[in-house]
CSV table of N, CA, C and O in Angstrom, one decimal:
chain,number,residue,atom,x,y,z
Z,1,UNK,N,123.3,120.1,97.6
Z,1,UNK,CA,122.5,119.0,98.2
Z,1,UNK,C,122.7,117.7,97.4
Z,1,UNK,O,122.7,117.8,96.1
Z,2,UNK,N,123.0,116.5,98.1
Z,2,UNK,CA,123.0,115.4,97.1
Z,2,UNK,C,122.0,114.5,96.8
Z,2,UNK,O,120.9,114.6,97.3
Z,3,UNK,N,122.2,113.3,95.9
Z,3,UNK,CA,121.0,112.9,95.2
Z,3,UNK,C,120.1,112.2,96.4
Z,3,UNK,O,118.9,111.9,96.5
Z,4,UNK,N,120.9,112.1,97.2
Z,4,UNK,CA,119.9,111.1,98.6
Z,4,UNK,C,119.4,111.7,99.0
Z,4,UNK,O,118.3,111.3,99.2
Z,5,UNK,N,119.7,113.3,99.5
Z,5,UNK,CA,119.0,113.9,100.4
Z,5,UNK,C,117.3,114.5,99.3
Z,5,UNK,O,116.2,115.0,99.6
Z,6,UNK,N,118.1,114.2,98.3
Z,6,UNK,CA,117.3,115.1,97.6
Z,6,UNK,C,115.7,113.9,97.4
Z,6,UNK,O,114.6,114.2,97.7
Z,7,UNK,N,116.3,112.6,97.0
Z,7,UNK,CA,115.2,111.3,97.4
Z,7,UNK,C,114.3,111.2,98.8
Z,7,UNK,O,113.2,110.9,99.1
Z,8,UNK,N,115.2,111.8,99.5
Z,8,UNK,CA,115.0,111.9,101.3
Z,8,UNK,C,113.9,112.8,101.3
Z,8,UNK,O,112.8,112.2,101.3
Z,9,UNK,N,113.9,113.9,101.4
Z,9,UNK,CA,112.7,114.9,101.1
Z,9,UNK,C,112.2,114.8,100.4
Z,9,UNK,O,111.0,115.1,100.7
Z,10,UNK,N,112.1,114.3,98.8
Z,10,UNK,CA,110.8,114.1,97.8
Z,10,UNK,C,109.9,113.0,98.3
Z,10,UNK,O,108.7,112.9,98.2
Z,11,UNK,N,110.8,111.9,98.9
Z,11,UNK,CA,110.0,110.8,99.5
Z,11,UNK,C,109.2,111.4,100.5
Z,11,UNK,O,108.0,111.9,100.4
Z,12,UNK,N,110.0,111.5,101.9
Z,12,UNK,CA,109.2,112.4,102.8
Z,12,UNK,C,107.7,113.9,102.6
Z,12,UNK,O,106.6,114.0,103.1
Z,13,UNK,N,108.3,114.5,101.9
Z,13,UNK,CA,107.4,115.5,101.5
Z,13,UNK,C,105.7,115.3,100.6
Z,13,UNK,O,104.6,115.8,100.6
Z,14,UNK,N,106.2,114.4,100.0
Z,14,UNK,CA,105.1,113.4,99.2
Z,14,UNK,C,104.0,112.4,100.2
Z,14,UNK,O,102.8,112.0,100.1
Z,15,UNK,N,104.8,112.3,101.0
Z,15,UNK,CA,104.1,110.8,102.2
Z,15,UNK,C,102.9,112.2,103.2
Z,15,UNK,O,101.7,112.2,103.3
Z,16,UNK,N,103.8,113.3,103.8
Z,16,UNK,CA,103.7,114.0,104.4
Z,16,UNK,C,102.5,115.1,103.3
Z,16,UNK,O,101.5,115.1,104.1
Z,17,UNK,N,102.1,115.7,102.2
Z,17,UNK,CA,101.2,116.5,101.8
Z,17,UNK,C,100.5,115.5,101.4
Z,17,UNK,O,99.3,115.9,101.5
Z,18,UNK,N,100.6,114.5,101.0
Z,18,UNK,CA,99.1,113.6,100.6
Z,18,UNK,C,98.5,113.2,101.6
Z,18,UNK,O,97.3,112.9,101.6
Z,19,UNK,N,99.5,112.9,103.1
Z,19,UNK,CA,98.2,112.8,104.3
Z,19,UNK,C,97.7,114.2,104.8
Z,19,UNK,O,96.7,114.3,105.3
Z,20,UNK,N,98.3,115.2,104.6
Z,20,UNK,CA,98.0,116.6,105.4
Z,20,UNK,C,96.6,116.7,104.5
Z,20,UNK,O,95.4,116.6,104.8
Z,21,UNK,N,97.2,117.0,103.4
Z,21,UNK,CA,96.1,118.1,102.4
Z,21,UNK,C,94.9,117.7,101.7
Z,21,UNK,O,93.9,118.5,101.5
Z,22,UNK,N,94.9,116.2,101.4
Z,22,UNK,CA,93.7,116.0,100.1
Z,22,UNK,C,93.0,114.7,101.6
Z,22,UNK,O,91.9,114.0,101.4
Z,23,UNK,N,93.7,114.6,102.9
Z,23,UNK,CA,93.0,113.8,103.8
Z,23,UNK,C,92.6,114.3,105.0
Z,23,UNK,O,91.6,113.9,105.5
Z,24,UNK,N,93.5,115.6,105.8
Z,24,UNK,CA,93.2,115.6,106.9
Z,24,UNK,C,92.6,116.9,106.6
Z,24,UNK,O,91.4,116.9,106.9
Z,25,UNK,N,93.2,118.0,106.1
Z,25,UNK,CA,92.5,119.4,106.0
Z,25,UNK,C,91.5,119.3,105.0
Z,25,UNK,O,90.6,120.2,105.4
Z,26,UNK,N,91.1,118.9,104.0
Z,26,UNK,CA,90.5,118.7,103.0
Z,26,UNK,C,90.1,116.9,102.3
Z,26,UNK,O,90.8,116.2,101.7
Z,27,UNK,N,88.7,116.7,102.7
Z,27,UNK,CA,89.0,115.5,102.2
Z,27,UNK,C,88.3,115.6,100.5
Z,27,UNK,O,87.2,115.9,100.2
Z,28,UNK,N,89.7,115.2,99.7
Z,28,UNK,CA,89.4,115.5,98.4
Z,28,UNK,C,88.6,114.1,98.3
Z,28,UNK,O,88.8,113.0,98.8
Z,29,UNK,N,87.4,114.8,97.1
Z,29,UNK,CA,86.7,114.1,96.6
Z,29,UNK,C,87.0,112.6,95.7
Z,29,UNK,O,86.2,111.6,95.6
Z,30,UNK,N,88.2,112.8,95.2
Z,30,UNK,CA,89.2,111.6,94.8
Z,30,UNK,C,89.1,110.3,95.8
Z,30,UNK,O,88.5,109.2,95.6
Z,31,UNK,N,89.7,110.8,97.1
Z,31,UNK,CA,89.9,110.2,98.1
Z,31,UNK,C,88.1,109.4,98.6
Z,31,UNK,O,87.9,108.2,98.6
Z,32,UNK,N,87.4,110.1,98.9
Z,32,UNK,CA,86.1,109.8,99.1
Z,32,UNK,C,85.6,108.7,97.8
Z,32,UNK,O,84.9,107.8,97.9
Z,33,UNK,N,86.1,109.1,97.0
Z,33,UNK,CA,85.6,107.5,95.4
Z,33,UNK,C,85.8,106.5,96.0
Z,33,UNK,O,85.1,105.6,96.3
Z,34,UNK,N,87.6,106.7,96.4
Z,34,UNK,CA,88.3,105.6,95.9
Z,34,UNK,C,87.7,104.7,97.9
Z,34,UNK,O,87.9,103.5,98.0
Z,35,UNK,N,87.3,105.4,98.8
Z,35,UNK,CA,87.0,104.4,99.7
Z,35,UNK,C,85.4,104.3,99.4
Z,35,UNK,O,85.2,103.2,100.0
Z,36,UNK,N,84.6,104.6,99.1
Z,36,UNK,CA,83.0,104.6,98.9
Z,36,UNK,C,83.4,103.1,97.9
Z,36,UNK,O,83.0,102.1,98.5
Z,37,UNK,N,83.9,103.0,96.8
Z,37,UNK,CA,84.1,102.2,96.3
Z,37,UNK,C,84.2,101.2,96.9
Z,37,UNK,O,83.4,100.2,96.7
Z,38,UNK,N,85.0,101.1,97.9
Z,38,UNK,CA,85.5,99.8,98.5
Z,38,UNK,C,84.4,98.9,99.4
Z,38,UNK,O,84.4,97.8,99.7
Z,39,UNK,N,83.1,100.3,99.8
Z,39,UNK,CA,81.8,99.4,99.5
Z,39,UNK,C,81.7,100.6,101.1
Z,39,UNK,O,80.6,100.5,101.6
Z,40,UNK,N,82.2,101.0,101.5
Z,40,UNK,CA,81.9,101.7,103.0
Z,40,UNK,C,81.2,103.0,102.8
Z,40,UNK,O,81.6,103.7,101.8
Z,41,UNK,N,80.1,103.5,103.7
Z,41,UNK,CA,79.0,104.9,104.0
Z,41,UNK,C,80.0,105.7,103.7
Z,41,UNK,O,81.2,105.5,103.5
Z,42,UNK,N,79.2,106.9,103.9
Z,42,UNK,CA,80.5,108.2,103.2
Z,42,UNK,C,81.3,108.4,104.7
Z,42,UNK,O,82.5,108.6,104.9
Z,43,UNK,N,80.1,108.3,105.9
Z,43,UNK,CA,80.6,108.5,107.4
Z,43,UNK,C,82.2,107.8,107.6
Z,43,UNK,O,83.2,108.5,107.9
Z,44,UNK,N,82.1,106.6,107.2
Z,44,UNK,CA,82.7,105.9,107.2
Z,44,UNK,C,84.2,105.9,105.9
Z,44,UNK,O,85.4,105.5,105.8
Z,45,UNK,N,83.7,106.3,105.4
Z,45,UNK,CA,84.8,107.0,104.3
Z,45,UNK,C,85.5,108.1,104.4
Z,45,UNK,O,86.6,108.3,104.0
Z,46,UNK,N,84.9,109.0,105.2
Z,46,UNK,CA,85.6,109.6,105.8
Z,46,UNK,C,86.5,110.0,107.1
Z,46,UNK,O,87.2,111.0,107.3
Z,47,UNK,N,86.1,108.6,108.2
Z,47,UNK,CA,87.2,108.5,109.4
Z,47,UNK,C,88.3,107.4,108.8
Z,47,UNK,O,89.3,107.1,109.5
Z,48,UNK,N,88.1,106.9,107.7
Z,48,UNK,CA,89.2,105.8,107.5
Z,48,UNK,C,90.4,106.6,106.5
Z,48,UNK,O,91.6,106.3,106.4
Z,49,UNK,N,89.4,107.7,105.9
Z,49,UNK,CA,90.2,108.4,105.1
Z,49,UNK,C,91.3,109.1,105.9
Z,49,UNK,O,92.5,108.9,105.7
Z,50,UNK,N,90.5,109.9,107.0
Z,50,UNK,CA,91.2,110.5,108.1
Z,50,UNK,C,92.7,109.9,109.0
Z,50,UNK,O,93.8,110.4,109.2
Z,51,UNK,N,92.0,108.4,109.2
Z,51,UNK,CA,92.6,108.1,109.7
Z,51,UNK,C,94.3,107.5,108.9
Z,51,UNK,O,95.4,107.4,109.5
Z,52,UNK,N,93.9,107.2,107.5
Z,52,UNK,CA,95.0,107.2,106.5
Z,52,UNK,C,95.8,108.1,106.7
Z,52,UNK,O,97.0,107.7,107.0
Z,53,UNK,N,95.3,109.6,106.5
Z,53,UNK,CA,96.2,110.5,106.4
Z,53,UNK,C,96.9,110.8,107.7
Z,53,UNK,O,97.9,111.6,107.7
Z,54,UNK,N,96.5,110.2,109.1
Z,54,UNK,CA,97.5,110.4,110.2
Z,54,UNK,C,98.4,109.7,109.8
Z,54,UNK,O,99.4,110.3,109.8
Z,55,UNK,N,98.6,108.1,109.3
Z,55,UNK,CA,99.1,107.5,109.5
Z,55,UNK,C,100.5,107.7,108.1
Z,55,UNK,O,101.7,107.5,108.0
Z,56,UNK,N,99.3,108.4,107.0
Z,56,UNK,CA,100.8,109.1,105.9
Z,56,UNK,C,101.9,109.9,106.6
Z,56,UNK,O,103.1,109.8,106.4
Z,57,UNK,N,101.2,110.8,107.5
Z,57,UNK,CA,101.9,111.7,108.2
Z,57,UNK,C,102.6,111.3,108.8
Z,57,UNK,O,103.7,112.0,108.9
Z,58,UNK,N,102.5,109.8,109.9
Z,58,UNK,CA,103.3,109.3,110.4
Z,58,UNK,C,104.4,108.7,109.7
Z,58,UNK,O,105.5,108.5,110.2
Z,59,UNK,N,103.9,108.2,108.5
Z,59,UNK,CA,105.2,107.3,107.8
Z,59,UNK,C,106.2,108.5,106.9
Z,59,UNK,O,107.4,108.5,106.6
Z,60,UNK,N,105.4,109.5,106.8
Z,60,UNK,CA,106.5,110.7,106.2
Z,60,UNK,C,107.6,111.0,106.9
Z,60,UNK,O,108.8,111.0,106.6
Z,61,UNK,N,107.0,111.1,108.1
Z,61,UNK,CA,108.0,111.6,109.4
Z,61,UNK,C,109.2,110.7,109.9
Z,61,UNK,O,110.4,110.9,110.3
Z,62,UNK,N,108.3,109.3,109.7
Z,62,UNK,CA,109.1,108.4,110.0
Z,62,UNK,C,110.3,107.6,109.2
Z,62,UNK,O,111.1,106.8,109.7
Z,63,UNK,N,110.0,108.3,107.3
Z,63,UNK,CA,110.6,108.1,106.6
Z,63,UNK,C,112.2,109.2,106.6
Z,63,UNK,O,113.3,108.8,106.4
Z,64,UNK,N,111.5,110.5,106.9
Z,64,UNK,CA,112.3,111.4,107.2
Z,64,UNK,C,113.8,111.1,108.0
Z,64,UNK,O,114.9,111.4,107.6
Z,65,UNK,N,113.2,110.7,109.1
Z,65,UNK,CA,114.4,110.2,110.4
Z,65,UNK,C,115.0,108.9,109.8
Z,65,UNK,O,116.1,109.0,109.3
Z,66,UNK,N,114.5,108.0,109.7
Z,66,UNK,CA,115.2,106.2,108.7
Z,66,UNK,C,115.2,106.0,107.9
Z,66,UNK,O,114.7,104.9,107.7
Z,67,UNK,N,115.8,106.8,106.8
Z,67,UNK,CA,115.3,106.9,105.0
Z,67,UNK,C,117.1,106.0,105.2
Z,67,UNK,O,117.4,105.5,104.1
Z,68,UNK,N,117.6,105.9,105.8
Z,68,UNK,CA,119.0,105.2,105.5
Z,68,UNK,C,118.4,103.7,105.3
Z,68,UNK,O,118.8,103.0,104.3
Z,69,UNK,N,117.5,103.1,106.2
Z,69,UNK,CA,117.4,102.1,106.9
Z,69,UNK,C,116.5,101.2,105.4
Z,69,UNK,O,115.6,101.6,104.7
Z,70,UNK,N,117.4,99.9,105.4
Z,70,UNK,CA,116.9,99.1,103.9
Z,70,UNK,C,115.6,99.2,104.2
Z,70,UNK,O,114.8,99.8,103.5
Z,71,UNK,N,115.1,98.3,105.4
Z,71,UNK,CA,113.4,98.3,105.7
Z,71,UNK,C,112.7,99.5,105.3
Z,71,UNK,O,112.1,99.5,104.3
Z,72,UNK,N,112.9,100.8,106.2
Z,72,UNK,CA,112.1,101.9,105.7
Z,72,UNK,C,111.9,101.8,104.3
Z,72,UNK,O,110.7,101.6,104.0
Z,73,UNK,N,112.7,101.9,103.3
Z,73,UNK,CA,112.7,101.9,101.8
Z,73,UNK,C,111.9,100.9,101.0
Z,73,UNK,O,111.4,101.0,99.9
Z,74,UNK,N,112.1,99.7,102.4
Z,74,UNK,CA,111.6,98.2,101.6
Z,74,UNK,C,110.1,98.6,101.6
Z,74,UNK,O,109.3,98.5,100.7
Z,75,UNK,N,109.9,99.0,102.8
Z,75,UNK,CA,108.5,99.5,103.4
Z,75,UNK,C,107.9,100.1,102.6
Z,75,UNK,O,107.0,99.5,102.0
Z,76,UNK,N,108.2,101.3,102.3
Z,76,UNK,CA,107.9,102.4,101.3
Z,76,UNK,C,107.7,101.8,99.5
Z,76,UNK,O,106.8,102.2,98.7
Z,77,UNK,N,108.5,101.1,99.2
Z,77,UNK,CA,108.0,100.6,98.2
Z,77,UNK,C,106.9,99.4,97.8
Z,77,UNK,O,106.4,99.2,96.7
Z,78,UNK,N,106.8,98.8,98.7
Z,78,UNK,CA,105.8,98.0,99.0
Z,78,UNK,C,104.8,98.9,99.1
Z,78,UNK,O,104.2,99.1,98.0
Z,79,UNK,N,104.5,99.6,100.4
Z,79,UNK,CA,103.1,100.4,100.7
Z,79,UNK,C,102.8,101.1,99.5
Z,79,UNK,O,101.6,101.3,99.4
Z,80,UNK,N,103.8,101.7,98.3
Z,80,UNK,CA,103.4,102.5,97.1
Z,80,UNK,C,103.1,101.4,95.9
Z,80,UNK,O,102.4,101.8,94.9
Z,81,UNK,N,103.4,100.6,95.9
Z,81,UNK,CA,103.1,99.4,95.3
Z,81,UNK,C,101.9,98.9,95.4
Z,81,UNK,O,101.2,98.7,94.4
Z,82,UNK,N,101.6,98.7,96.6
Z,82,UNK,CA,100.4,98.0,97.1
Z,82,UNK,C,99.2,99.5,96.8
Z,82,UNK,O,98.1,99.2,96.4
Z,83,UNK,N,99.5,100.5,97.0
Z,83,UNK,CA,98.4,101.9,97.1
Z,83,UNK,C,98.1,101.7,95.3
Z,83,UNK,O,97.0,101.8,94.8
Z,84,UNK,N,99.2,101.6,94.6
Z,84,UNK,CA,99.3,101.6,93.4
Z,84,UNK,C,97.8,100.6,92.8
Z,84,UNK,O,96.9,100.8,92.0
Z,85,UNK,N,98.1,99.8,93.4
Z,85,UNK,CA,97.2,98.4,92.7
Z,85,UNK,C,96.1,98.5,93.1
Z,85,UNK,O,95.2,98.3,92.3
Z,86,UNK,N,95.6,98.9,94.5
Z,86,UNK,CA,94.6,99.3,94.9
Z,86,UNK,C,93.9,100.1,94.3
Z,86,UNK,O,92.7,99.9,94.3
Z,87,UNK,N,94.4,101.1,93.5
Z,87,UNK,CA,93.6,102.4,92.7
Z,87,UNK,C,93.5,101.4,91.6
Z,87,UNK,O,92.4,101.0,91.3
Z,88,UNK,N,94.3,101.0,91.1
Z,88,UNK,CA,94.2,100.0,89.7
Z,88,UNK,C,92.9,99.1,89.7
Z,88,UNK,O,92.2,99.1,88.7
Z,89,UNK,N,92.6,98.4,90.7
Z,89,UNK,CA,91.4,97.9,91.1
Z,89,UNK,C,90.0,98.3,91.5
Z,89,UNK,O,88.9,97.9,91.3
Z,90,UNK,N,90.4,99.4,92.2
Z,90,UNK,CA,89.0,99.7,92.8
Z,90,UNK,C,89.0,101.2,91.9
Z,90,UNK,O,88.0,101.8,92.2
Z,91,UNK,N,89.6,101.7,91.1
Z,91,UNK,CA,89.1,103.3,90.5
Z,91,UNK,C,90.3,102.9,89.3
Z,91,UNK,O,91.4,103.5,89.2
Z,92,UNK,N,89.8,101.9,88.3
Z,92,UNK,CA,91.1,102.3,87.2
Z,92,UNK,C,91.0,103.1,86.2
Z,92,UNK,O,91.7,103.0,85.2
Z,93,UNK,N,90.2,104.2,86.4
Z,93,UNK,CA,90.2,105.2,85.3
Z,93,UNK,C,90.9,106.6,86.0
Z,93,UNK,O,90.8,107.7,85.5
Z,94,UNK,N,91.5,106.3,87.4
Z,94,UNK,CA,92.4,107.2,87.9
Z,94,UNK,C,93.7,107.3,87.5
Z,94,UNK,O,94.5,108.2,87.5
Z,95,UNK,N,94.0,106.0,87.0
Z,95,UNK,CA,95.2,106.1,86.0
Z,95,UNK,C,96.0,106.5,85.4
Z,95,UNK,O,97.2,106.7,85.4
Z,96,UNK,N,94.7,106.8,84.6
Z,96,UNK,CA,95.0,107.7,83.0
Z,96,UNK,C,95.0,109.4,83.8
Z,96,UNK,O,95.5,110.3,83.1
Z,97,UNK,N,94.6,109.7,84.7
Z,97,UNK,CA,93.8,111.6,84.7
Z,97,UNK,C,95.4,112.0,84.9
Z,97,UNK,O,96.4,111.3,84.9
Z,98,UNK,N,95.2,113.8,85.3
Z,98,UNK,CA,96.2,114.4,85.3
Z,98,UNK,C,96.9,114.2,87.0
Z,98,UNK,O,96.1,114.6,87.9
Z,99,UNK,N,98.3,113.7,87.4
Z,99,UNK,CA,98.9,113.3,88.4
Z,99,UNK,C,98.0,113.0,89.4
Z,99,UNK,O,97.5,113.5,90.4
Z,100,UNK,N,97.9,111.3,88.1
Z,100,UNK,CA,97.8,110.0,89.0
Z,100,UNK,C,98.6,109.2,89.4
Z,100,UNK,O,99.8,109.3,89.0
Z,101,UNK,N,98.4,108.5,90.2
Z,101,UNK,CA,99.7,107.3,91.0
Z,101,UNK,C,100.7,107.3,90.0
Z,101,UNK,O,101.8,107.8,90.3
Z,102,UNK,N,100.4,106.8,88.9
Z,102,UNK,CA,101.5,106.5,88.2
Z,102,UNK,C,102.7,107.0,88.2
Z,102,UNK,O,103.9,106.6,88.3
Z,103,UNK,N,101.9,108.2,88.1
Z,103,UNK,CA,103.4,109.7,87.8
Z,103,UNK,C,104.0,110.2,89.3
Z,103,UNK,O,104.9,110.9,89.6
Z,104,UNK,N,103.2,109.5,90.0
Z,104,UNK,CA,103.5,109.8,91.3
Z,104,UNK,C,104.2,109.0,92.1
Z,104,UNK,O,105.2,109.4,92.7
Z,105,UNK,N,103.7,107.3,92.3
Z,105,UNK,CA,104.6,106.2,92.9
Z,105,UNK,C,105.5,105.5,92.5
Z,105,UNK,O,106.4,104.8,93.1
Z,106,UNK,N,105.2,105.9,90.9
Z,106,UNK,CA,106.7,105.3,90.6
Z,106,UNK,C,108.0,106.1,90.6
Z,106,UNK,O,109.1,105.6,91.1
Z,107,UNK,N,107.9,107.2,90.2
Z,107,UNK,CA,109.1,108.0,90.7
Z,107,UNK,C,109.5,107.8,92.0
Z,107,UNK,O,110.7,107.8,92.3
Z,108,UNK,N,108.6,107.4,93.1
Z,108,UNK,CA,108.9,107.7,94.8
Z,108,UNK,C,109.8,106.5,94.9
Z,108,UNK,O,110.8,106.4,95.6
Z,109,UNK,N,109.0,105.4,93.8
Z,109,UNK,CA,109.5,104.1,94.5
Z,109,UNK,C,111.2,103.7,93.7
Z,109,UNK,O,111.9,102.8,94.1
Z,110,UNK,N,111.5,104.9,92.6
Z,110,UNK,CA,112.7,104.9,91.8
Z,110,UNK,C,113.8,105.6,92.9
Z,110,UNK,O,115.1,105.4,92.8
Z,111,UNK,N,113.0,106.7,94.0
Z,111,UNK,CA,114.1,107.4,94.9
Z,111,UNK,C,114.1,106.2,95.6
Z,111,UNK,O,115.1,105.6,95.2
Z,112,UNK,N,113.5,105.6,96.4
Z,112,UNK,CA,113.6,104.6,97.2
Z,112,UNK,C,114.4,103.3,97.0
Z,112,UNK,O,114.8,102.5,98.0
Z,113,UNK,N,114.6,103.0,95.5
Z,113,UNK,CA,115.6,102.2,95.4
Z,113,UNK,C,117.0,103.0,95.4
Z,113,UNK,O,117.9,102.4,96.1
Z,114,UNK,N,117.3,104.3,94.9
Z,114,UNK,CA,118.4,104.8,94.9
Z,114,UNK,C,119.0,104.9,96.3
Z,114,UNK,O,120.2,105.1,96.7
Z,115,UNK,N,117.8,104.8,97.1
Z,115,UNK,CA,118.4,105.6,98.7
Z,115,UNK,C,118.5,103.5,99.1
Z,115,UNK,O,118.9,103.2,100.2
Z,116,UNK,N,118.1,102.6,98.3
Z,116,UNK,CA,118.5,101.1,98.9
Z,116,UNK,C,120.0,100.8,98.6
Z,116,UNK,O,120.8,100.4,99.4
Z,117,UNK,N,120.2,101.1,97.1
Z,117,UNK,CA,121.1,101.1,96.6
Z,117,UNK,C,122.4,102.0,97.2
Z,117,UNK,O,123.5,101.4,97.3
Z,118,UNK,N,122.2,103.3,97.6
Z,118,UNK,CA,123.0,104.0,98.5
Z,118,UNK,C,123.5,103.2,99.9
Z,118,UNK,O,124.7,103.1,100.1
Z,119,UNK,N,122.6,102.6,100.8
Z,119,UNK,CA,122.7,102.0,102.2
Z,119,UNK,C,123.5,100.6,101.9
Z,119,UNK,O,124.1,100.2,102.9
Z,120,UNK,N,123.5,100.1,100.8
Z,120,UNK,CA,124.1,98.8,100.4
Z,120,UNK,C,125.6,99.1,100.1
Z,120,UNK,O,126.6,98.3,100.0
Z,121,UNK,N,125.7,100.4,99.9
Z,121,UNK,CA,127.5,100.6,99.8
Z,121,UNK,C,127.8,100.9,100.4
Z,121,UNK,O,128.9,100.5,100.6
Z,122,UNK,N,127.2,102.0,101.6
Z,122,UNK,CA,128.2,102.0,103.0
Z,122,UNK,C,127.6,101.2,103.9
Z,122,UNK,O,128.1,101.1,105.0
């Protein structure tokens, strides 16, 4: 398997288990901070949480099929960028714990230049 495909599914698979598991089947209590924080009832923290994680699932999926395409990538590192700062802001002692963003979006957003950098030579 090569290095792209291998970016292709870590990207994908990552987009795809953080909306499945800690939002739709389970809403982890992480997730519940970091929107309660943002000043919204728990009711309410939890259909936007919900509704996050449809929309991870959709961008997984959708990264899956157009991981060639510069936009998808541009997209993807933006949106991991932007989720990044958000935690930085509204919960920055998520930071530091064990596999937080850190360790998590920056690697995604290192496949996603590889797979820009790939689409720019052919």
């Amino acid at each position: 398997m090569s290095s792209i495909q291998i970016a292709r599914y870590v990207i994908s698979f990552a987009w795809l288990y953080h909306g499945i598991f800690p939002k739709l089947v389970h809403v982890a209590p992480i997730e519940q901070l970091i929107m309660s924080s943002a000043g919204f009832p728990d009711d309410i923290s939890t259909l936007i949480t919900k509704i996050a994680g449809v929309g991870e699932v959709m961008f997984g999926v959708l990264f899956f099929m157009f991981y060639k395409y510069k936009a998808m990538n541009i997209l993807n590192i933006i949106a991991l960028t932007l989720l990044l700062i958000a935690v930085a802001v509204m919960q920055p002692q998520l930071l530091i714990e064990a596999f937080n963003p850190v360790t998590t979006n920056i690697p995604l957003i290192a496949f996603s230049y590889l797979l820009l950098r790939d689409s720019q030579r052919g």
